[in-house]
mmCIF file of C-alpha atoms in Angstrom:
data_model
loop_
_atom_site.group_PDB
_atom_site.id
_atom_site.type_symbol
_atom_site.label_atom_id
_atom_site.label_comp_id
_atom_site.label_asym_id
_atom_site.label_seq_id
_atom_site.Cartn_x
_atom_site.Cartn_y
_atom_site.Cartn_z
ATOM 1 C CA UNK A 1 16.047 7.461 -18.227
ATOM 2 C CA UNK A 2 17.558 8.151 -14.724
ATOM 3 C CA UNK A 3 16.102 11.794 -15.128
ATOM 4 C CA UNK A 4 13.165 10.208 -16.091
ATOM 5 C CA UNK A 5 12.874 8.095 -12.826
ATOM 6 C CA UNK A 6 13.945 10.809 -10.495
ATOM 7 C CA UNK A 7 11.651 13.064 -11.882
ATOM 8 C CA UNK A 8 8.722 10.096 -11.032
ATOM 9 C CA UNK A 9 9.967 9.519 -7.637
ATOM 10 C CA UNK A 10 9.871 13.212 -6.899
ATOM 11 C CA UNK A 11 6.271 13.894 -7.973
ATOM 12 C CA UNK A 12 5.306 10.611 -5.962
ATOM 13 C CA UNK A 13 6.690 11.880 -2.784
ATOM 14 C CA UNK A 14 5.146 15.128 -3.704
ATOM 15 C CA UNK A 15 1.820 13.790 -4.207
ATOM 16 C CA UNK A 16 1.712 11.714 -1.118
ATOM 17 C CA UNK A 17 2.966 14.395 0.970
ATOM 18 C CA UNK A 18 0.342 16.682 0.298
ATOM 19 C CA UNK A 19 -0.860 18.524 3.263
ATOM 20 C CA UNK A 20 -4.090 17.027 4.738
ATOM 21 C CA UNK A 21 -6.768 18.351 6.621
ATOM 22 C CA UNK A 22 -5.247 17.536 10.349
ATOM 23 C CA UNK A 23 -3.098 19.299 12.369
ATOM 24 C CA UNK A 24 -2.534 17.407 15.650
ATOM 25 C CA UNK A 25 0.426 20.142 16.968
ATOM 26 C CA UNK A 26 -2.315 22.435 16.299
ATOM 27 C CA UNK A 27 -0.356 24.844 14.090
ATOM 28 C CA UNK A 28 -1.555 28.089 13.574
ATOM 29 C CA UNK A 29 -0.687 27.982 10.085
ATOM 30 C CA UNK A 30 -3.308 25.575 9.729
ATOM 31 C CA UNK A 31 -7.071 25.496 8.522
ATOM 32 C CA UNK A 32 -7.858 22.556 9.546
ATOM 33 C CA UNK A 33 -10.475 21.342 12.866
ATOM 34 C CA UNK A 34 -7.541 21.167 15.035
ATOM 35 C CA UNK A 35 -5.776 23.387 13.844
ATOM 36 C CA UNK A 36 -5.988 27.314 15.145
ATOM 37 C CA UNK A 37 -5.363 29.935 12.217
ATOM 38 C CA UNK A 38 -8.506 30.993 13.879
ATOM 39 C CA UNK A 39 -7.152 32.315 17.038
ATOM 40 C CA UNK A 40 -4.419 34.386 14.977
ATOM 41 C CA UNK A 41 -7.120 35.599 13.030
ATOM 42 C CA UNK A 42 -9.389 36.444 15.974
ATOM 43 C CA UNK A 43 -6.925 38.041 17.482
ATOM 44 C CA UNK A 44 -5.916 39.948 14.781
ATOM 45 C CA UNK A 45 -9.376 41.153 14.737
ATOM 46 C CA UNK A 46 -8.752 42.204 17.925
ATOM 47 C CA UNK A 47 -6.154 44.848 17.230
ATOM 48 C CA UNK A 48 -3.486 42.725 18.530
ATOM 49 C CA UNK A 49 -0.138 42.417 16.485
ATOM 50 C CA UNK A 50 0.347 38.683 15.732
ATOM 51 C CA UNK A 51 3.342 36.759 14.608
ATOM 52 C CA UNK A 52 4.586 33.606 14.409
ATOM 53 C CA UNK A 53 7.476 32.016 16.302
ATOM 54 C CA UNK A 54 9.962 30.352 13.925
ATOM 55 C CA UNK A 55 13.727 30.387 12.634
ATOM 56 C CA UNK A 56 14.873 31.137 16.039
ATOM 57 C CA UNK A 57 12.532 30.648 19.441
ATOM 58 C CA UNK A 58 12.210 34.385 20.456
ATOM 59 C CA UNK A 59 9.040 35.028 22.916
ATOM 60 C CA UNK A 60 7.039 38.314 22.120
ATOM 61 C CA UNK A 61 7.958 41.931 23.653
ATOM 62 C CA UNK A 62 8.200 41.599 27.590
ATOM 63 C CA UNK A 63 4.503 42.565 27.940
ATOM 64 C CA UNK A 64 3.058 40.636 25.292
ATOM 65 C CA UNK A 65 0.530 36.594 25.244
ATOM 66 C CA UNK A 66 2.332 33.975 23.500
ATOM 67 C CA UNK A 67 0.273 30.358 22.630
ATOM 68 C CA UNK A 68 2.228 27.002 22.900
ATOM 69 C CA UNK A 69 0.248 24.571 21.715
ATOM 70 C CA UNK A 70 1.252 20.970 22.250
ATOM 71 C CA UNK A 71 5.180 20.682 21.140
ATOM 72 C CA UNK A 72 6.205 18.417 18.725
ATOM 73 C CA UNK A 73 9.815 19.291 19.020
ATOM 74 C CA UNK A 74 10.806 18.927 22.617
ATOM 75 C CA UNK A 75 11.838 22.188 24.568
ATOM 76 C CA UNK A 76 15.192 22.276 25.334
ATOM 77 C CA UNK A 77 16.083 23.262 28.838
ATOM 78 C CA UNK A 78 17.522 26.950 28.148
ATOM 79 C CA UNK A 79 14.272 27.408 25.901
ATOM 80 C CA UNK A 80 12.130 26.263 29.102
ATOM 81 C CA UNK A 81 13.791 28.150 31.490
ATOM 82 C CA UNK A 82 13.343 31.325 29.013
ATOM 83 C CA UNK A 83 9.974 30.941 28.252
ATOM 84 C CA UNK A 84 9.760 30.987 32.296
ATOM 85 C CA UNK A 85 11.800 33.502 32.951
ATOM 86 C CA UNK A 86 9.454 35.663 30.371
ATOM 87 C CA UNK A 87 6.527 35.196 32.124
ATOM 88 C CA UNK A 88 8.232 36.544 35.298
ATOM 89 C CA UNK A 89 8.549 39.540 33.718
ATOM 90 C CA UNK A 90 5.609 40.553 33.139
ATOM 91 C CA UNK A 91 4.696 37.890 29.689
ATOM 92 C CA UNK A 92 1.464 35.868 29.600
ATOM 93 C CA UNK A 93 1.785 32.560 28.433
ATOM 94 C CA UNK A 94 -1.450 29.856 27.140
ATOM 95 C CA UNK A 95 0.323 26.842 27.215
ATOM 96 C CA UNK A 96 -2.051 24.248 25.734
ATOM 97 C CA UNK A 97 -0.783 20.280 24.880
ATOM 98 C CA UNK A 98 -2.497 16.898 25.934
ATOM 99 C CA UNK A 99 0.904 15.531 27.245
ATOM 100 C CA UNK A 100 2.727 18.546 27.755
ATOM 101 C CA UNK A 101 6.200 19.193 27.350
ATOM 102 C CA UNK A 102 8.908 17.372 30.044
ATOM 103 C CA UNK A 103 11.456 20.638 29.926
ATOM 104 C CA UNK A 104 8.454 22.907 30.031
ATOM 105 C CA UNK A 105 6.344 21.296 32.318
ATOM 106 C CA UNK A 106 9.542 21.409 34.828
ATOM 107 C CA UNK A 107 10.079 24.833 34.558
ATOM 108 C CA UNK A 108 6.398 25.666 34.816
ATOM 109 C CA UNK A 109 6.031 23.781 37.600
ATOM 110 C CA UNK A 110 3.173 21.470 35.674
ATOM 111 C CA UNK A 111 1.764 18.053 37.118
ATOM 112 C CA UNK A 112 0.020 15.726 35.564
ATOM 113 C CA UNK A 113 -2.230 12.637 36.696
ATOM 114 C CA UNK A 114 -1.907 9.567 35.020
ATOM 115 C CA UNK A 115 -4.618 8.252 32.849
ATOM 116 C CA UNK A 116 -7.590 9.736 30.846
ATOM 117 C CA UNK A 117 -11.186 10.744 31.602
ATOM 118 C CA UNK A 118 -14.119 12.649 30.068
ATOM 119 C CA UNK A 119 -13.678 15.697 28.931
ATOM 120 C CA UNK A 120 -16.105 16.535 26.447
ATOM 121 C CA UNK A 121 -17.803 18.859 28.430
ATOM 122 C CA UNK A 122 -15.647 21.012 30.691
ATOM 123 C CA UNK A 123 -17.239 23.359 33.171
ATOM 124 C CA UNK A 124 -16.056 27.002 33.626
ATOM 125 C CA UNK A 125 -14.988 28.873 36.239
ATOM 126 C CA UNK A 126 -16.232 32.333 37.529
ATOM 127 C CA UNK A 127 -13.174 34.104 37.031
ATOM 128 C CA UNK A 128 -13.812 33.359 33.443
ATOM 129 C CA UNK A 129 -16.374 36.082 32.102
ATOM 130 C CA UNK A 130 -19.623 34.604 30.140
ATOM 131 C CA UNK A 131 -17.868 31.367 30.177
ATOM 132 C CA UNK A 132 -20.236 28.911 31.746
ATOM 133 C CA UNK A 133 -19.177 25.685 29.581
ATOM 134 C CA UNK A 134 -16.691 24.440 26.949
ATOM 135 C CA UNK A 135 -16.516 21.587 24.694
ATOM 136 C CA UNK A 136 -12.983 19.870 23.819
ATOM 137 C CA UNK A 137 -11.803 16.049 22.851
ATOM 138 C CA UNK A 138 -13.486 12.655 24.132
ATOM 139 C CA UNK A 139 -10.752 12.616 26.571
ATOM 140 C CA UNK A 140 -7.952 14.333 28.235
ATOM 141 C CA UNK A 141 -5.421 14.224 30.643
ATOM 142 C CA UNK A 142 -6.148 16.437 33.661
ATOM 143 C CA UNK A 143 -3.914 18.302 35.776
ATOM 144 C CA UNK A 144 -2.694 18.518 39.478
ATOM 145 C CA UNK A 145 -3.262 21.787 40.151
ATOM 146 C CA UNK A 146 -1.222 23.259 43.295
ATOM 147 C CA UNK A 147 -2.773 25.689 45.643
ATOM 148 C CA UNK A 148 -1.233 28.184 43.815
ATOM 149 C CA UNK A 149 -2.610 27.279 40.506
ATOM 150 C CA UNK A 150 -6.134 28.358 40.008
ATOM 151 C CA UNK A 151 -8.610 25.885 38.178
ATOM 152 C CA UNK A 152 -10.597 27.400 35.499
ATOM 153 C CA UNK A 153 -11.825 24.335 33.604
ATOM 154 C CA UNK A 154 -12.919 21.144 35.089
ATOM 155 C CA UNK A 155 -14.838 17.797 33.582
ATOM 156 C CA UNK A 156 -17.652 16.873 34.907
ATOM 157 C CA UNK A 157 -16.009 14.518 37.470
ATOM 158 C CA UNK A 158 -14.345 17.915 39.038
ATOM 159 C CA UNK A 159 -10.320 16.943 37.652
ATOM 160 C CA UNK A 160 -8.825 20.759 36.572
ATOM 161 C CA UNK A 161 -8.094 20.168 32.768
ATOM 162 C CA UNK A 162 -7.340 24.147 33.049
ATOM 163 C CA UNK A 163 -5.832 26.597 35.615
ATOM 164 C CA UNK A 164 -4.312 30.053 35.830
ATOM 165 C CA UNK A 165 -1.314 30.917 37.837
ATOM 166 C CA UNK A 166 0.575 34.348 38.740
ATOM 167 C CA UNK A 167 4.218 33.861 37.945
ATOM 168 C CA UNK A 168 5.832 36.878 38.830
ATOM 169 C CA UNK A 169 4.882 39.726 37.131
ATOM 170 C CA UNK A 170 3.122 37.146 34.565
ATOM 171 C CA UNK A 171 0.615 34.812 34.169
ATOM 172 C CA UNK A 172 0.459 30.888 32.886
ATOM 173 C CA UNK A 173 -2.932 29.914 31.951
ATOM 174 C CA UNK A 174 -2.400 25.750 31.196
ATOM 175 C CA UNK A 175 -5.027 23.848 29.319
ATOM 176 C CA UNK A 176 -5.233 20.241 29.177
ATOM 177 C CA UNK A 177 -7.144 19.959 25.978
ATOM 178 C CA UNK A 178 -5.863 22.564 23.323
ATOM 179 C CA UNK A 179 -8.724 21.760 21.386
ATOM 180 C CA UNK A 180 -11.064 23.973 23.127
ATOM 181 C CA UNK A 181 -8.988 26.834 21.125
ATOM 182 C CA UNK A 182 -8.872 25.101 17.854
ATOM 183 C CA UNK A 183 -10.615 26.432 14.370
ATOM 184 C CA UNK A 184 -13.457 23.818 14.888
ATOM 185 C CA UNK A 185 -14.534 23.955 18.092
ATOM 186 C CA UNK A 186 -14.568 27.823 18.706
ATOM 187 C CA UNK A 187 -18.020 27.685 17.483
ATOM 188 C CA UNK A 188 -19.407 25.054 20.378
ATOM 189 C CA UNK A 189 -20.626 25.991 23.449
ATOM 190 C CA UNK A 190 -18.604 29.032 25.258
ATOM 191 C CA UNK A 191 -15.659 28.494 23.089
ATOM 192 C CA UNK A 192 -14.982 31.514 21.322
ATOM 193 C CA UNK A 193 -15.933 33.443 24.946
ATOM 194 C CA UNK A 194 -12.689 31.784 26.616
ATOM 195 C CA UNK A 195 -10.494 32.612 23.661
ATOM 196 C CA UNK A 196 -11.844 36.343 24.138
ATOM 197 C CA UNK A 197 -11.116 36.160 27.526
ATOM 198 C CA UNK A 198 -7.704 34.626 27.473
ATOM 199 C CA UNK A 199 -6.941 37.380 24.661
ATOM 200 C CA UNK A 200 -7.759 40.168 27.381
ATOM 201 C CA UNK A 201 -5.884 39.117 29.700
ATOM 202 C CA UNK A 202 -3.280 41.736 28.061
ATOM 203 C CA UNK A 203 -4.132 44.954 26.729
ATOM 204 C CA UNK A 204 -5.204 45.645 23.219
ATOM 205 C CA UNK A 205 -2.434 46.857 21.044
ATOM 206 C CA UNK A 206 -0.107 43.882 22.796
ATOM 207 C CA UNK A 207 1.780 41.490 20.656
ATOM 208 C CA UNK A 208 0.903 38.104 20.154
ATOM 209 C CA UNK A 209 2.846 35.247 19.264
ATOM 210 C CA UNK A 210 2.308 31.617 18.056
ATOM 211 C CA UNK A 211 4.845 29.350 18.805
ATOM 212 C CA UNK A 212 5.888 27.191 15.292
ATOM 213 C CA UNK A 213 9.415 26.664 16.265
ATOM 214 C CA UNK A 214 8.609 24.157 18.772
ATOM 215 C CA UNK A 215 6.185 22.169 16.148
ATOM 216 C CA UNK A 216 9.863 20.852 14.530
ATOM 217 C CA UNK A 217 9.439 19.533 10.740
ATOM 218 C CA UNK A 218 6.738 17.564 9.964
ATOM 219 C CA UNK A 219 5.205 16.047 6.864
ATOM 220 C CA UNK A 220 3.626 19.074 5.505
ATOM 221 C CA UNK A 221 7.039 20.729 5.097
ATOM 222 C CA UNK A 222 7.319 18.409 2.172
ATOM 223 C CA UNK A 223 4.603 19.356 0.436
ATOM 224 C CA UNK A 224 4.079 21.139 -3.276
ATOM 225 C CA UNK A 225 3.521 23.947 -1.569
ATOM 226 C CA UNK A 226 7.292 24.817 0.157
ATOM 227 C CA UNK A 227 9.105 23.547 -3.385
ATOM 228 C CA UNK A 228 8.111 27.109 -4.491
ATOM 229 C CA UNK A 229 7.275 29.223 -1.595
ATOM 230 C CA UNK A 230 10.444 28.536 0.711
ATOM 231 C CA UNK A 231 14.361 30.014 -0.522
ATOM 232 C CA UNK A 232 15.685 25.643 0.088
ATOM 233 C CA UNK A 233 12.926 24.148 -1.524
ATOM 234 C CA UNK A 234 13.144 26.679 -4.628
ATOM 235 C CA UNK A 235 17.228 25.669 -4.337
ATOM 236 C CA UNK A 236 16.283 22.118 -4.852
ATOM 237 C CA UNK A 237 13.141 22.803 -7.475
ATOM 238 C CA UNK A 238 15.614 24.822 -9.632
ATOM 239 C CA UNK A 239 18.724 22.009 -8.880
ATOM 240 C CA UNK A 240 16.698 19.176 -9.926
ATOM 241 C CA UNK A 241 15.111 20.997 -13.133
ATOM 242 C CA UNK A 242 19.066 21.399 -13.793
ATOM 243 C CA UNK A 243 20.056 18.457 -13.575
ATOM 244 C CA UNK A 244 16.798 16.906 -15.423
ATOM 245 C CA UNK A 245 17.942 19.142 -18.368
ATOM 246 C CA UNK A 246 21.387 18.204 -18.537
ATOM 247 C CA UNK A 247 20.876 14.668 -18.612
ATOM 248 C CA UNK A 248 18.128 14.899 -21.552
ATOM 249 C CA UNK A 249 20.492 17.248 -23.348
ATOM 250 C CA UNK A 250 23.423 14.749 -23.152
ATOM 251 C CA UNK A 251 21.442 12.145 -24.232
ATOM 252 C CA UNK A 252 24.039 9.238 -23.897
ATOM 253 C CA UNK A 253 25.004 6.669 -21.178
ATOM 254 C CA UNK A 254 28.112 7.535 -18.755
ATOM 255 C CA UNK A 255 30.075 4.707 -20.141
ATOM 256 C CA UNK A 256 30.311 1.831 -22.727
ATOM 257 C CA UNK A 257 28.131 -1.026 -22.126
ATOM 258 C CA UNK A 258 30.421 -3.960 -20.522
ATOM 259 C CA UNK A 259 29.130 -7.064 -21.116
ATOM 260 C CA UNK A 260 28.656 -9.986 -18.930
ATOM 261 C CA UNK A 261 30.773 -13.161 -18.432
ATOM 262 C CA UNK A 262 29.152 -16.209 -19.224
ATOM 263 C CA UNK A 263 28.929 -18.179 -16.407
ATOM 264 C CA UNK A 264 30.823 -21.371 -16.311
ATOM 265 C CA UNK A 265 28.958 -24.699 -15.405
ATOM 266 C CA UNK A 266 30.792 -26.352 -12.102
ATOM 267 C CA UNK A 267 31.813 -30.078 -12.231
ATOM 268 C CA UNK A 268 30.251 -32.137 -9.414
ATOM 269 C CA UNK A 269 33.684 -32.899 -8.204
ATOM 270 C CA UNK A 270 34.252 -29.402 -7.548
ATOM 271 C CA UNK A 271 30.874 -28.941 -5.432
ATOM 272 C CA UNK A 272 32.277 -31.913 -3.791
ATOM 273 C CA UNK A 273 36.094 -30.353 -2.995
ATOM 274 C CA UNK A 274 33.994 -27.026 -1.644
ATOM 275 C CA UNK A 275 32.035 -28.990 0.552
ATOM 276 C CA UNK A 276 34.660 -31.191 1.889
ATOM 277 C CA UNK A 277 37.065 -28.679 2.374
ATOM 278 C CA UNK A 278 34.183 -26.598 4.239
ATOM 279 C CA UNK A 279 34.025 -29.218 6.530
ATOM 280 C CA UNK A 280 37.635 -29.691 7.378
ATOM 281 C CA UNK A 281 37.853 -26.211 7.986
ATOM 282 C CA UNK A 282 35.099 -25.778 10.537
ATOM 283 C CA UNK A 283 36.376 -28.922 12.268
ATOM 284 C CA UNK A 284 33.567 -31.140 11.548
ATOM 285 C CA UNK A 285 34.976 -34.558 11.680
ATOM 286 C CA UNK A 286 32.581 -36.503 13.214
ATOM 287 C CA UNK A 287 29.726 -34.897 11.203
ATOM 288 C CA UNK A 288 31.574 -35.930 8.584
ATOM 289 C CA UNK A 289 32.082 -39.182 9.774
ATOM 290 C CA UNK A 290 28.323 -39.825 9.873
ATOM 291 C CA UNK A 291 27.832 -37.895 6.357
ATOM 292 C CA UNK A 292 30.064 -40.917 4.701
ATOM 293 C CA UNK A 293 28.408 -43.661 6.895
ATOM 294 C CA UNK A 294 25.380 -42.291 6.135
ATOM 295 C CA UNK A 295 25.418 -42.160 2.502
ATOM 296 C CA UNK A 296 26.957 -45.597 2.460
ATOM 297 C CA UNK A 297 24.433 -47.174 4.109
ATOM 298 C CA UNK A 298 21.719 -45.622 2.057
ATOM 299 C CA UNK A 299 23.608 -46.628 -0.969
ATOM 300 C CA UNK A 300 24.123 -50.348 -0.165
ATOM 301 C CA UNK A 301 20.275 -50.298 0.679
ATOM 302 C CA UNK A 302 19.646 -49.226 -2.899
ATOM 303 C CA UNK A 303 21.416 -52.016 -3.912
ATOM 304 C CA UNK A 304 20.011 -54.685 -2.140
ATOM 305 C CA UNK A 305 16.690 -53.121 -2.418
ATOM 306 C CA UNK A 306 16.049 -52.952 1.227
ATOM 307 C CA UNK A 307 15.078 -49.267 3.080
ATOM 308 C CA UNK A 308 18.059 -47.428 4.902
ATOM 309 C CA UNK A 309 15.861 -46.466 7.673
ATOM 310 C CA UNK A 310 15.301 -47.396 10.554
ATOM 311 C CA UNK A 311 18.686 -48.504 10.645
ATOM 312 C CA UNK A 312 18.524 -51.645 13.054
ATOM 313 C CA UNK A 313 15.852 -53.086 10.455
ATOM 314 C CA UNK A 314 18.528 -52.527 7.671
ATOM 315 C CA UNK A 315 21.387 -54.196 9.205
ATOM 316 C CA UNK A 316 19.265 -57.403 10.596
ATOM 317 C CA UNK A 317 18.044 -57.378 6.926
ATOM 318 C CA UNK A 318 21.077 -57.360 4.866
ATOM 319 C CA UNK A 319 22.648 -59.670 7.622
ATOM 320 C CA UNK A 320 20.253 -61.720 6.280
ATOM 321 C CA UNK A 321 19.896 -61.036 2.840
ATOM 322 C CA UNK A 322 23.597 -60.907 1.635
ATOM 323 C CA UNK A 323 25.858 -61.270 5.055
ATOM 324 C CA UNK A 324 29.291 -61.149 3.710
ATOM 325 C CA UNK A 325 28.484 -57.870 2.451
ATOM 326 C CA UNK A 326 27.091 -57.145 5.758
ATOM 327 C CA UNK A 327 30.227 -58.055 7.300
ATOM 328 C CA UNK A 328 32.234 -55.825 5.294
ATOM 329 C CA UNK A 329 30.690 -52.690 5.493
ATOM 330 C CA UNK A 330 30.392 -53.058 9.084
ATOM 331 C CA UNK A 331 33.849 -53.546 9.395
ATOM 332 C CA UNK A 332 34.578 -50.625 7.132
ATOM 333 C CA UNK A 333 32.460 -48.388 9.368
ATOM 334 C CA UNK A 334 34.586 -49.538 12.187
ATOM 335 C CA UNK A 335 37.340 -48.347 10.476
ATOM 336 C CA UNK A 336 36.093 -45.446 9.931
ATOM 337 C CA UNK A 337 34.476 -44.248 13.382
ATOM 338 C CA UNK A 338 38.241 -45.587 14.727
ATOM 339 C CA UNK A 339 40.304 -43.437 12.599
ATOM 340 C CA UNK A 340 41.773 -41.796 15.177
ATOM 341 C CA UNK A 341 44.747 -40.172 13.181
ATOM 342 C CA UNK A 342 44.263 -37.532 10.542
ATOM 343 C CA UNK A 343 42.776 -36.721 7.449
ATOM 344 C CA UNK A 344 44.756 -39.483 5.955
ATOM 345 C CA UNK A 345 42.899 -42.237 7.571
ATOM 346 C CA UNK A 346 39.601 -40.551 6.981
ATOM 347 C CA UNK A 347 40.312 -40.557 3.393
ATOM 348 C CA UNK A 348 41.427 -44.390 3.509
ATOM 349 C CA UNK A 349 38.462 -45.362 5.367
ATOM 350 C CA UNK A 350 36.022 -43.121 3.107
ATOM 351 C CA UNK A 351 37.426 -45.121 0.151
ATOM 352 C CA UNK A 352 36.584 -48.185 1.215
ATOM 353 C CA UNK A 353 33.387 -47.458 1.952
ATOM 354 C CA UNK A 354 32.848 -46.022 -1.484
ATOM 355 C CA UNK A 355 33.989 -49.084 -3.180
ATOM 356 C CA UNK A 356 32.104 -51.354 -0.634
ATOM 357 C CA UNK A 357 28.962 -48.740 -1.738
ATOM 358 C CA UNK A 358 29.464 -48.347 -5.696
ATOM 359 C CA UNK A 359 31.632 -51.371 -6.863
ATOM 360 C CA UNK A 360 32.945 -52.247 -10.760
ATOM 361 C CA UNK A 361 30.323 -53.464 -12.751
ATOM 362 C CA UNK A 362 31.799 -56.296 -12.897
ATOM 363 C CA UNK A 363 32.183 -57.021 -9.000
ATOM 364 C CA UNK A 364 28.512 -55.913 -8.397
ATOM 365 C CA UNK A 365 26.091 -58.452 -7.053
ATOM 366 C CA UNK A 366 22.829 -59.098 -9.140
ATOM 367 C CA UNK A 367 19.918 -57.305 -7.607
ATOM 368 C CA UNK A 368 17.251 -60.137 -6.840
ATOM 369 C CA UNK A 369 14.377 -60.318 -8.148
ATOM 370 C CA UNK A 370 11.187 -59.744 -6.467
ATOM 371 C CA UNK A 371 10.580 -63.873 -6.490
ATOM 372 C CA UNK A 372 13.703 -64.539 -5.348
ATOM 373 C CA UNK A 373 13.411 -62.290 -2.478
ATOM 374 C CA UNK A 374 10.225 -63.801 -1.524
#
């Protein structure tokens, strides 16, 4: 049965982990919109070499274009300050991400403005060849480009949401909007032009590489897919088909059954002892005080047949009604709001009330009738 349930819980996280069609880290393994298994592709159609970045983060040969596109897994500072120091010698790097990456931006030297515009259409820049206009997201986030960063994409409004900068013996070519490069939106406008041009801006033959390692495990790593094409999640597949046999082949429970105690009714007395001795414990005494006068009160109104609330009403009423009785419980409270000592005089004072509240039959006054209370 527990093999049973495991196995049920295992397909249901299978199932709902199932790969969909979105890609918002813009993998290059993926086929979907945002995605950009079309830029590998395109450049592999190119003659350039193309590889993926994963297991360790390892830029390309010192020559070669590398694509970052939007980081899910932050850069740590020595992978920021590599990445940099590659470009400087001689690497060209399209870094592409709608927030960008704090270690990365620092070491890029990459400003942001705050807030969003329009960036549907995005207006090219000469030094881009046959690119005239591109079409991206709804909106962006556009850059501060520095005098020494070159704007090659603008919105309408003229912010850069792209620019090209020498660094070194390199090149950094930041986008804004890494959708302009993604599988559906190569098609639109001068798209697929920019990705040709960004491709040439090293040599044909030159090694490309797609950063993954940086896109960190997400949801997709679960999926039915990686149980069977990945050495851990054939470990597990094979573990848990193990263990499923084992357990059908035993066929019998891990221990006797033990059965359960009955459970034993409380007497009231005993709810009252817990209570009580909560009470003392916590240092309650004048809650306590007003508990017992309280339920004394209430109980002598039941009595008499009068209401225990508002209390001024009761006591002019059974001052009237039946006065000696009056009399004494008042006096009884007295004794009990001036105990002063300990729990002894509580206890003596609590008694009398109770007697004064429930009395022997035989001492307890005839309730009057409705007439005779008329």
């Amino acid at each position: 049965m527990l093999a049973l349930v495991l196995a049920v819980l295992i397909g249901g996280f299978a199932y709902v982990a199932q790969p969909r069609q979105d890609s918002p880290e813009h993998s290059s393994n993926s086929d979907a919109a945002n995605g950009t298994s079309a830029a590998r592709l395109f450049a592999q159609a190119l003659g350039h070499p193309t590889s993926t970045i994963e297991g360790n983060f390892s830029p390309p040969e010192q020559d070669g274009l590398m694509f970052v596109f939007t980081p899910t897994s932050p850069f740590t500072a020595d992978h920021a300050n590599q990445t940099a120091e590659w470009v400087r010698l001689g690497g060209v790097l399209v870094y592409a991400s709608e927030r960008g990456d704090a270690e990365l931006d620092r070491a890029l030297s990459v400003t942001r403005l705050n807030g969003f515009v329009p960036s549907q259409k995005q207006l090219g820049n000469p030094v881009l060849d046959g690119v005239t206009t591109t079409s991206g997201g709804d909106f962006t986030i556009p850059l501060d480009a520095s005098p020494t960063q070159v704007p090659i994409l603008r919105t309408d409004g003229g912010f850069p949401v792209g620019y090209i900068q020498k660094l070194g013996l390199g090149k950094v070519v930041v986008l804004a909007d890494p959708l302009v490069l993604c599988n559906g939106y190569l098609d639109k406008a001068d798209n697929g032009r920019f990705l040709s041009d960004l491709l040439g801006l090293v040599g044909t033959g030159t090694a490309v590489g797609f950063d993954e390692y940086h896109h960190g495990l997400i949801i997709s790593d679960f999926a039915p897919q990686a149980w069977v094409a990945t050495p851990w999640g054939a470990a597990i597949l094979w573990f848990l088909v193990a263990v499923f046999a084992g357990l059908l082949l035993r066929g019998r429970r891990f221990g006797p059954l033990v059965p359960r105690p009955p459970e034993v009714a409380r007497a009231d007395v005993e709810w009252a002892v817990a209570v009580g001795e909560l009470l003392r414990r916590s240092g309650a005494r004048a809650l306590t005080i007003g508990m017992l006068a309280t339920a004394s009160e209430r109980a002598v109104a039941t009595r008499t047949g009068l209401t225990a609330l508002p209390r001024d009403r009761f006591w002019n009423a059974l001052y009237a009604r039946a006065p000696e009785l009056a009399a004494e419980l008042a006096d009884a409270e007295r004794a009990l709001y001036g105990s002063a000592g300990g729990d002894a005089e509580v206890l003596s004072a609590a008694q009398s009330l109770h007697r004064i509240a429930y009395p022997p039959a035989r001492d307890r006054p005839r309730r009057p009738t409705t007439e005779e209370a008329r």
